Amino acid sequence: MAHIHLGEGSFPLWALVLWTTLGVALVGAVVYRIRKGGIKTHQIALAGIGAAASFAIFQLNIPVWGGIHMNLTGLVGILAGPLLGALIALVVNIFSAALGHGAVGLLGANTLVNASEAIVAYYAFRTLLRMDWDIFPAGASAATLGLSAGAILMGAIIVISGVNGSALPRGDLTIAVAGLVGLNLGVAVIEGILTGFVVQFLASVRPDLVGLVDRTTSEESAGVTA
């Protein structure tokens, strides 16, 4: 989904410093929360699987309007949680940049974009479940919301930063970036639907993987009582 595919030196120095600082601050806050609160064993396994799957599909780039691709960050956020989801976004971007997919100087910006997708997707999914949504629409909608947030943030980062060497005035750049964001929003719907199917399947075979043990137990208890 959303990912800044510009080369090295595309952003001015002040923008690189700004986004890198914010990215480091986010990762630092996540590491602090993990060290303070700990993580469950099954989340570590899910994080490893999620990172591998996200990295693999990350490399399947469609060369349209600078490049678009799915990255499964919404699914990763729902399964691994917002903290590990943010770290997975960092790891995937580091390895992708090492392969030339994304600039090293844009690691901070791209981590912010992809981490926001995982974080928003997680909290949206939990909120929708508390509103008694079914699994599929909750997973699909949450992933779509998360990926949409990442696409909008990506566009905002590019417009705020500007692009070195671009002959486009800021207004024309904004229009061009808006088209890219719109394209990513369309892909977000597709990836969101796929995520919904995956989450629904996992919930049917291993509800604990998506944090539905309490909900399943309460529904079974209600059935027995009735």
PDB file of C-alpha atoms in Angstrom:
ATOM      1  CA  MET A   1       0.000   0.000   0.000  1.00  0.00           C
ATOM      2  CA  ALA A   2       1.282   3.476   0.791  1.00  0.00           C
ATOM      3  CA  HIS A   3       5.031   3.815   0.392  1.00  0.00           C
ATOM      4  CA  ILE A   4       7.232   6.697  -0.730  1.00  0.00           C
ATOM      5  CA  HIS A   5       9.193   5.456  -3.745  1.00  0.00           C
ATOM      6  CA  LEU A   6      11.364   8.529  -4.246  1.00  0.00           C
ATOM      7  CA  GLY A   7      15.135   8.182  -4.547  1.00  0.00           C
ATOM      8  CA  GLU A   8      17.918   9.388  -2.308  1.00  0.00           C
ATOM      9  CA  GLY A   9      18.110  13.166  -2.059  1.00  0.00           C
ATOM     10  CA  SER A  10      14.499  13.689  -3.115  1.00  0.00           C
ATOM     11  CA  PHE A  11      13.576  15.442   0.116  1.00  0.00           C
ATOM     12  CA  PRO A  12      15.334  18.566   1.430  1.00  0.00           C
ATOM     13  CA  LEU A  13      17.593  18.090   4.436  1.00  0.00           C
ATOM     14  CA  TRP A  14      15.192  19.686   6.921  1.00  0.00           C
ATOM     15  CA  ALA A  15      12.455  17.242   5.867  1.00  0.00           C
ATOM     16  CA  LEU A  16      14.765  14.240   6.237  1.00  0.00           C
ATOM     17  CA  VAL A  17      15.689  15.400   9.727  1.00  0.00           C
ATOM     18  CA  LEU A  18      12.050  16.013  10.662  1.00  0.00           C
ATOM     19  CA  TRP A  19      10.649  12.676   9.487  1.00  0.00           C
ATOM     20  CA  THR A  20      13.638  10.716  10.774  1.00  0.00           C
ATOM     21  CA  THR A  21      13.282  12.357  14.185  1.00  0.00           C
ATOM     22  CA  LEU A  22       9.573  11.567  14.324  1.00  0.00           C
ATOM     23  CA  GLY A  23      10.242   8.003  13.181  1.00  0.00           C
ATOM     24  CA  VAL A  24      12.906   7.500  15.848  1.00  0.00           C
ATOM     25  CA  ALA A  25      10.565   8.977  18.465  1.00  0.00           C
ATOM     26  CA  LEU A  26       7.788   6.580  17.450  1.00  0.00           C
ATOM     27  CA  VAL A  27      10.060   3.531  17.514  1.00  0.00           C
ATOM     28  CA  GLY A  28      11.518   4.648  20.843  1.00  0.00           C
ATOM     29  CA  ALA A  29       8.049   4.979  22.356  1.00  0.00           C
ATOM     30  CA  VAL A  30       7.078   1.548  21.027  1.00  0.00           C
ATOM     31  CA  VAL A  31      10.213  -0.124  22.416  1.00  0.00           C
ATOM     32  CA  TYR A  32       9.631   1.564  25.787  1.00  0.00           C
ATOM     33  CA  ARG A  33       6.038   0.317  25.909  1.00  0.00           C
ATOM     34  CA  ILE A  34       7.111  -3.214  24.996  1.00  0.00           C
ATOM     35  CA  ARG A  35       9.886  -3.283  27.600  1.00  0.00           C
ATOM     36  CA  LYS A  36       7.514  -1.940  30.227  1.00  0.00           C
ATOM     37  CA  GLY A  37       4.474  -4.076  29.460  1.00  0.00           C
ATOM     38  CA  GLY A  38       5.992  -7.113  27.759  1.00  0.00           C
ATOM     39  CA  ILE A  39       4.463  -9.118  24.919  1.00  0.00           C
ATOM     40  CA  LYS A  40       2.798 -12.497  24.715  1.00  0.00           C
ATOM     41  CA  THR A  41       4.663 -15.461  23.258  1.00  0.00           C
ATOM     42  CA  HIS A  42       2.160 -16.058  20.468  1.00  0.00           C
ATOM     43  CA  GLN A  43       2.513 -12.424  19.400  1.00  0.00           C
ATOM     44  CA  ILE A  44       6.234 -12.961  18.759  1.00  0.00           C
ATOM     45  CA  ALA A  45       5.455 -15.854  16.426  1.00  0.00           C
ATOM     46  CA  LEU A  46       2.768 -13.818  14.669  1.00  0.00           C
ATOM     47  CA  ALA A  47       5.192 -10.922  14.341  1.00  0.00           C
ATOM     48  CA  GLY A  48       7.763 -13.127  12.630  1.00  0.00           C
ATOM     49  CA  ILE A  49       5.221 -14.580  10.216  1.00  0.00           C
ATOM     50  CA  GLY A  50       3.701 -11.156   9.597  1.00  0.00           C
ATOM     51  CA  ALA A  51       7.078  -9.559   8.893  1.00  0.00           C
ATOM     52  CA  ALA A  52       8.014 -12.295   6.404  1.00  0.00           C
ATOM     53  CA  ALA A  53       4.673 -12.131   4.600  1.00  0.00           C
ATOM     54  CA  SER A  54       4.658  -8.332   4.532  1.00  0.00           C
ATOM     55  CA  PHE A  55       8.214  -8.164   3.201  1.00  0.00           C
ATOM     56  CA  ALA A  56       7.473 -10.715   0.473  1.00  0.00           C
ATOM     57  CA  ILE A  57       4.367  -9.001  -0.867  1.00  0.00           C
ATOM     58  CA  PHE A  58       6.062  -5.617  -0.417  1.00  0.00           C
ATOM     59  CA  GLN A  59       8.392  -6.492  -3.277  1.00  0.00           C
ATOM     60  CA  LEU A  60       5.566  -7.159  -5.764  1.00  0.00           C
ATOM     61  CA  ASN A  61       5.498  -3.630  -7.119  1.00  0.00           C
ATOM     62  CA  ILE A  62       3.149  -2.497  -9.896  1.00  0.00           C
ATOM     63  CA  PRO A  63       4.887   0.304 -11.833  1.00  0.00           C
ATOM     64  CA  VAL A  64       1.899   2.669 -11.919  1.00  0.00           C
ATOM     65  CA  TRP A  65       2.203   6.328 -10.860  1.00  0.00           C
ATOM     66  CA  GLY A  66       5.493   5.817  -9.051  1.00  0.00           C
ATOM     67  CA  GLY A  67       4.659   2.283  -7.965  1.00  0.00           C
ATOM     68  CA  ILE A  68       1.902   0.710  -5.876  1.00  0.00           C
ATOM     69  CA  HIS A  69       1.794  -2.557  -3.958  1.00  0.00           C
ATOM     70  CA  MET A  70       0.092  -4.294  -1.078  1.00  0.00           C
ATOM     71  CA  ASN A  71       2.014  -4.699   2.166  1.00  0.00           C
ATOM     72  CA  LEU A  72      -0.384  -6.394   4.643  1.00  0.00           C
ATOM     73  CA  THR A  73       0.288  -3.812   7.359  1.00  0.00           C
ATOM     74  CA  GLY A  74      -3.410  -3.701   8.225  1.00  0.00           C
ATOM     75  CA  LEU A  75      -3.452  -7.459   8.767  1.00  0.00           C
ATOM     76  CA  VAL A  76      -0.166  -7.279  10.675  1.00  0.00           C
ATOM     77  CA  GLY A  77      -1.587  -4.631  12.986  1.00  0.00           C
ATOM     78  CA  ILE A  78      -4.750  -6.633  13.662  1.00  0.00           C
ATOM     79  CA  LEU A  79      -2.839  -9.838  14.429  1.00  0.00           C
ATOM     80  CA  ALA A  80       0.366  -8.623  16.103  1.00  0.00           C
ATOM     81  CA  GLY A  81      -0.966  -5.464  17.720  1.00  0.00           C
ATOM     82  CA  PRO A  82       0.007  -1.812  17.320  1.00  0.00           C
ATOM     83  CA  LEU A  83       3.393  -2.065  19.033  1.00  0.00           C
ATOM     84  CA  LEU A  84       4.801  -5.039  17.165  1.00  0.00           C
ATOM     85  CA  GLY A  85       3.029  -3.803  14.049  1.00  0.00           C
ATOM     86  CA  ALA A  86       5.054  -0.588  14.176  1.00  0.00           C
ATOM     87  CA  LEU A  87       8.302  -2.501  14.647  1.00  0.00           C
ATOM     88  CA  ILE A  88       7.445  -4.807  11.751  1.00  0.00           C
ATOM     89  CA  ALA A  89       6.914  -1.721   9.581  1.00  0.00           C
ATOM     90  CA  LEU A  90      10.415  -0.556  10.497  1.00  0.00           C
ATOM     91  CA  VAL A  91      12.031  -3.943   9.815  1.00  0.00           C
ATOM     92  CA  VAL A  92      10.265  -4.395   6.476  1.00  0.00           C
ATOM     93  CA  ASN A  93      11.289  -0.915   5.352  1.00  0.00           C
ATOM     94  CA  ILE A  94      14.910  -1.493   6.364  1.00  0.00           C
ATOM     95  CA  PHE A  95      15.193  -4.720   4.377  1.00  0.00           C
ATOM     96  CA  SER A  96      13.279  -3.222   1.449  1.00  0.00           C
ATOM     97  CA  ALA A  97      15.607  -0.205   1.347  1.00  0.00           C
ATOM     98  CA  ALA A  98      18.572  -2.580   1.395  1.00  0.00           C
ATOM     99  CA  LEU A  99      17.178  -4.084  -1.821  1.00  0.00           C
ATOM    100  CA  GLY A 100      16.707  -0.669  -3.388  1.00  0.00           C
ATOM    101  CA  HIS A 101      12.972  -0.518  -2.736  1.00  0.00           C
ATOM    102  CA  GLY A 102      12.728   2.902  -1.130  1.00  0.00           C
ATOM    103  CA  ALA A 103      15.496   5.292  -0.145  1.00  0.00           C
ATOM    104  CA  VAL A 104      17.489   4.780   3.045  1.00  0.00           C
ATOM    105  CA  GLY A 105      17.041   8.466   3.817  1.00  0.00           C
ATOM    106  CA  LEU A 106      13.267   7.990   3.751  1.00  0.00           C
ATOM    107  CA  LEU A 107      13.201   5.189   6.333  1.00  0.00           C
ATOM    108  CA  GLY A 108      11.798   7.551   8.935  1.00  0.00           C
ATOM    109  CA  ALA A 109       9.018   8.803   6.678  1.00  0.00           C
ATOM    110  CA  ASN A 110       8.095   5.352   5.365  1.00  0.00           C
ATOM    111  CA  THR A 111       8.120   3.866   8.859  1.00  0.00           C
ATOM    112  CA  LEU A 112       5.699   6.564   9.993  1.00  0.00           C
ATOM    113  CA  VAL A 113       3.430   5.813   7.033  1.00  0.00           C
ATOM    114  CA  ASN A 114       3.363   2.028   7.437  1.00  0.00           C
ATOM    115  CA  ALA A 115       3.293   2.061  11.237  1.00  0.00           C
ATOM    116  CA  SER A 116       0.248   4.343  11.113  1.00  0.00           C
ATOM    117  CA  GLU A 117      -1.507   1.753   8.937  1.00  0.00           C
ATOM    118  CA  ALA A 118      -0.927  -1.022  11.463  1.00  0.00           C
ATOM    119  CA  ILE A 119      -1.851   1.128  14.466  1.00  0.00           C
ATOM    120  CA  VAL A 120      -5.055   2.541  12.982  1.00  0.00           C
ATOM    121  CA  ALA A 121      -6.126  -0.882  11.700  1.00  0.00           C
ATOM    122  CA  TYR A 122      -5.668  -2.463  15.137  1.00  0.00           C
ATOM    123  CA  TYR A 123      -7.658   0.120  17.074  1.00  0.00           C
ATOM    124  CA  ALA A 124     -10.354   0.342  14.397  1.00  0.00           C
ATOM    125  CA  PHE A 125     -10.759  -3.454  14.493  1.00  0.00           C
ATOM    126  CA  ARG A 126     -11.085  -3.499  18.275  1.00  0.00           C
ATOM    127  CA  THR A 127     -13.545  -0.612  18.216  1.00  0.00           C
ATOM    128  CA  LEU A 128     -15.743  -2.267  15.603  1.00  0.00           C
ATOM    129  CA  LEU A 129     -15.760  -5.552  17.529  1.00  0.00           C
ATOM    130  CA  ARG A 130     -16.917  -3.705  20.637  1.00  0.00           C
ATOM    131  CA  MET A 131     -19.751  -2.340  18.489  1.00  0.00           C
ATOM    132  CA  ASP A 132     -20.739  -5.990  17.766  1.00  0.00           C
ATOM    133  CA  TRP A 133     -19.672  -5.967  14.126  1.00  0.00           C
ATOM    134  CA  ASP A 134     -19.164  -9.357  12.502  1.00  0.00           C
ATOM    135  CA  ILE A 135     -15.582 -10.457  11.915  1.00  0.00           C
ATOM    136  CA  PHE A 136     -15.396  -9.986   8.155  1.00  0.00           C
ATOM    137  CA  PRO A 137     -16.773  -6.427   7.937  1.00  0.00           C
ATOM    138  CA  ALA A 138     -14.768  -5.436  11.014  1.00  0.00           C
ATOM    139  CA  GLY A 139     -11.508  -6.775   9.575  1.00  0.00           C
ATOM    140  CA  ALA A 140     -12.123  -5.397   6.091  1.00  0.00           C
ATOM    141  CA  SER A 141     -13.188  -1.968   7.328  1.00  0.00           C
ATOM    142  CA  ALA A 142     -10.378  -1.709   9.873  1.00  0.00           C
ATOM    143  CA  ALA A 143      -7.713  -2.620   7.329  1.00  0.00           C
ATOM    144  CA  THR A 144      -9.183  -0.208   4.780  1.00  0.00           C
ATOM    145  CA  LEU A 145      -9.211   2.594   7.347  1.00  0.00           C
ATOM    146  CA  GLY A 146      -5.634   1.886   8.373  1.00  0.00           C
ATOM    147  CA  LEU A 147      -4.350   1.739   4.816  1.00  0.00           C
ATOM    148  CA  SER A 148      -6.279   4.878   3.918  1.00  0.00           C
ATOM    149  CA  ALA A 149      -4.703   6.699   6.850  1.00  0.00           C
ATOM    150  CA  GLY A 150      -1.270   5.637   5.615  1.00  0.00           C
ATOM    151  CA  ALA A 151      -2.019   6.804   2.071  1.00  0.00           C
ATOM    152  CA  ILE A 152      -3.164  10.223   3.273  1.00  0.00           C
ATOM    153  CA  LEU A 153      -0.150  10.565   5.571  1.00  0.00           C
ATOM    154  CA  MET A 154       2.148   9.610   2.685  1.00  0.00           C
ATOM    155  CA  GLY A 155       0.634  12.331   0.515  1.00  0.00           C
ATOM    156  CA  ALA A 156       0.903  14.888   3.292  1.00  0.00           C
ATOM    157  CA  ILE A 157       4.576  14.073   3.891  1.00  0.00           C
ATOM    158  CA  ILE A 158       5.431  14.508   0.209  1.00  0.00           C
ATOM    159  CA  VAL A 159       3.516  17.765  -0.159  1.00  0.00           C
ATOM    160  CA  ILE A 160       4.904  19.234   3.077  1.00  0.00           C
ATOM    161  CA  SER A 161       8.469  18.229   2.199  1.00  0.00           C
ATOM    162  CA  GLY A 162       8.470  19.101  -1.481  1.00  0.00           C
ATOM    163  CA  VAL A 163      10.641  17.242  -3.972  1.00  0.00           C
ATOM    164  CA  ASN A 164      14.157  18.406  -4.828  1.00  0.00           C
ATOM    165  CA  GLY A 165      14.645  18.991  -8.528  1.00  0.00           C
ATOM    166  CA  SER A 166      10.931  18.970  -9.311  1.00  0.00           C
ATOM    167  CA  ALA A 167       9.784  21.627 -11.790  1.00  0.00           C
ATOM    168  CA  LEU A 168       6.210  21.391 -10.495  1.00  0.00           C
ATOM    169  CA  PRO A 169       4.893  24.299  -8.417  1.00  0.00           C
ATOM    170  CA  ARG A 170       3.603  23.280  -4.990  1.00  0.00           C
ATOM    171  CA  GLY A 171      -0.001  23.440  -6.192  1.00  0.00           C
ATOM    172  CA  ASP A 172       0.641  21.141  -9.161  1.00  0.00           C
ATOM    173  CA  LEU A 173       2.645  18.807  -6.937  1.00  0.00           C
ATOM    174  CA  THR A 174      -0.316  18.624  -4.570  1.00  0.00           C
ATOM    175  CA  ILE A 175      -2.631  17.670  -7.448  1.00  0.00           C
ATOM    176  CA  ALA A 176      -0.219  14.991  -8.662  1.00  0.00           C
ATOM    177  CA  VAL A 177       0.179  13.574  -5.161  1.00  0.00           C
ATOM    178  CA  ALA A 178      -3.607  13.635  -4.683  1.00  0.00           C
ATOM    179  CA  GLY A 179      -3.911  11.365  -7.715  1.00  0.00           C
ATOM    180  CA  LEU A 180      -1.381   8.970  -6.208  1.00  0.00           C
ATOM    181  CA  VAL A 181      -3.226   9.006  -2.888  1.00  0.00           C
ATOM    182  CA  GLY A 182      -6.506   8.318  -4.666  1.00  0.00           C
ATOM    183  CA  LEU A 183      -4.981   5.336  -6.438  1.00  0.00           C
ATOM    184  CA  ASN A 184      -3.698   3.998  -3.123  1.00  0.00           C
ATOM    185  CA  LEU A 185      -7.136   4.457  -1.564  1.00  0.00           C
ATOM    186  CA  GLY A 186      -8.564   2.220  -4.275  1.00  0.00           C
ATOM    187  CA  VAL A 187      -5.947  -0.431  -3.565  1.00  0.00           C
ATOM    188  CA  ALA A 188      -6.727  -0.038   0.155  1.00  0.00           C
ATOM    189  CA  VAL A 189     -10.284  -1.233  -0.455  1.00  0.00           C
ATOM    190  CA  ILE A 190      -9.022  -4.323  -2.305  1.00  0.00           C
ATOM    191  CA  GLU A 191      -6.443  -5.156   0.340  1.00  0.00           C
ATOM    192  CA  GLY A 192      -9.007  -4.443   3.047  1.00  0.00           C
ATOM    193  CA  ILE A 193     -11.403  -7.011   1.588  1.00  0.00           C
ATOM    194  CA  LEU A 194      -8.628  -9.611   1.354  1.00  0.00           C
ATOM    195  CA  THR A 195      -7.665  -8.852   4.953  1.00  0.00           C
ATOM    196  CA  GLY A 196     -11.277  -9.324   6.021  1.00  0.00           C
ATOM    197  CA  PHE A 197     -11.350 -12.816   4.512  1.00  0.00           C
ATOM    198  CA  VAL A 198      -8.053 -13.759   6.189  1.00  0.00           C
ATOM    199  CA  VAL A 199      -9.185 -12.481   9.589  1.00  0.00           C
ATOM    200  CA  GLN A 200     -12.535 -14.268   9.230  1.00  0.00           C
ATOM    201  CA  PHE A 201     -10.784 -17.552   8.428  1.00  0.00           C
ATOM    202  CA  LEU A 202      -8.356 -17.210  11.341  1.00  0.00           C
ATOM    203  CA  ALA A 203     -11.223 -16.368  13.680  1.00  0.00           C
ATOM    204  CA  SER A 204     -13.018 -19.561  12.645  1.00  0.00           C
ATOM    205  CA  VAL A 205     -10.046 -21.860  13.307  1.00  0.00           C
ATOM    206  CA  ARG A 206      -7.978 -19.983  15.912  1.00  0.00           C
ATOM    207  CA  PRO A 207     -10.007 -17.158  17.480  1.00  0.00           C
ATOM    208  CA  ASP A 208      -7.229 -16.585  19.991  1.00  0.00           C
ATOM    209  CA  LEU A 209      -4.963 -15.331  17.194  1.00  0.00           C
ATOM    210  CA  VAL A 210      -7.224 -12.349  16.643  1.00  0.00           C
ATOM    211  CA  GLY A 211      -8.029 -11.821  20.319  1.00  0.00           C
ATOM    212  CA  LEU A 212     -11.539 -13.262  20.165  1.00  0.00           C
ATOM    213  CA  VAL A 213     -11.321 -15.821  22.961  1.00  0.00           C
ATOM    214  CA  ASP A 214     -13.357 -13.736  25.391  1.00  0.00           C
ATOM    215  CA  ARG A 215     -15.983 -12.936  22.769  1.00  0.00           C
ATOM    216  CA  THR A 216     -16.305 -16.593  21.706  1.00  0.00           C
ATOM    217  CA  THR A 217     -16.553 -17.740  25.294  1.00  0.00           C
ATOM    218  CA  SER A 218     -19.266 -15.210  26.102  1.00  0.00           C
ATOM    219  CA  GLU A 219     -21.273 -16.219  23.008  1.00  0.00           C
ATOM    220  CA  GLU A 220     -21.036 -19.916  23.960  1.00  0.00           C
ATOM    221  CA  SER A 221     -22.091 -19.115  27.526  1.00  0.00           C
ATOM    222  CA  ALA A 222     -25.066 -17.166  26.239  1.00  0.00           C
ATOM    223  CA  GLY A 223     -26.041 -20.121  24.050  1.00  0.00           C
ATOM    224  CA  VAL A 224     -25.887 -22.525  26.996  1.00  0.00           C
ATOM    225  CA  THR A 225     -27.917 -20.160  29.159  1.00  0.00           C
ATOM    226  CA  ALA A 226     -30.559 -19.776  26.476  1.00  0.00           C
TER     227      ALA A 226
END
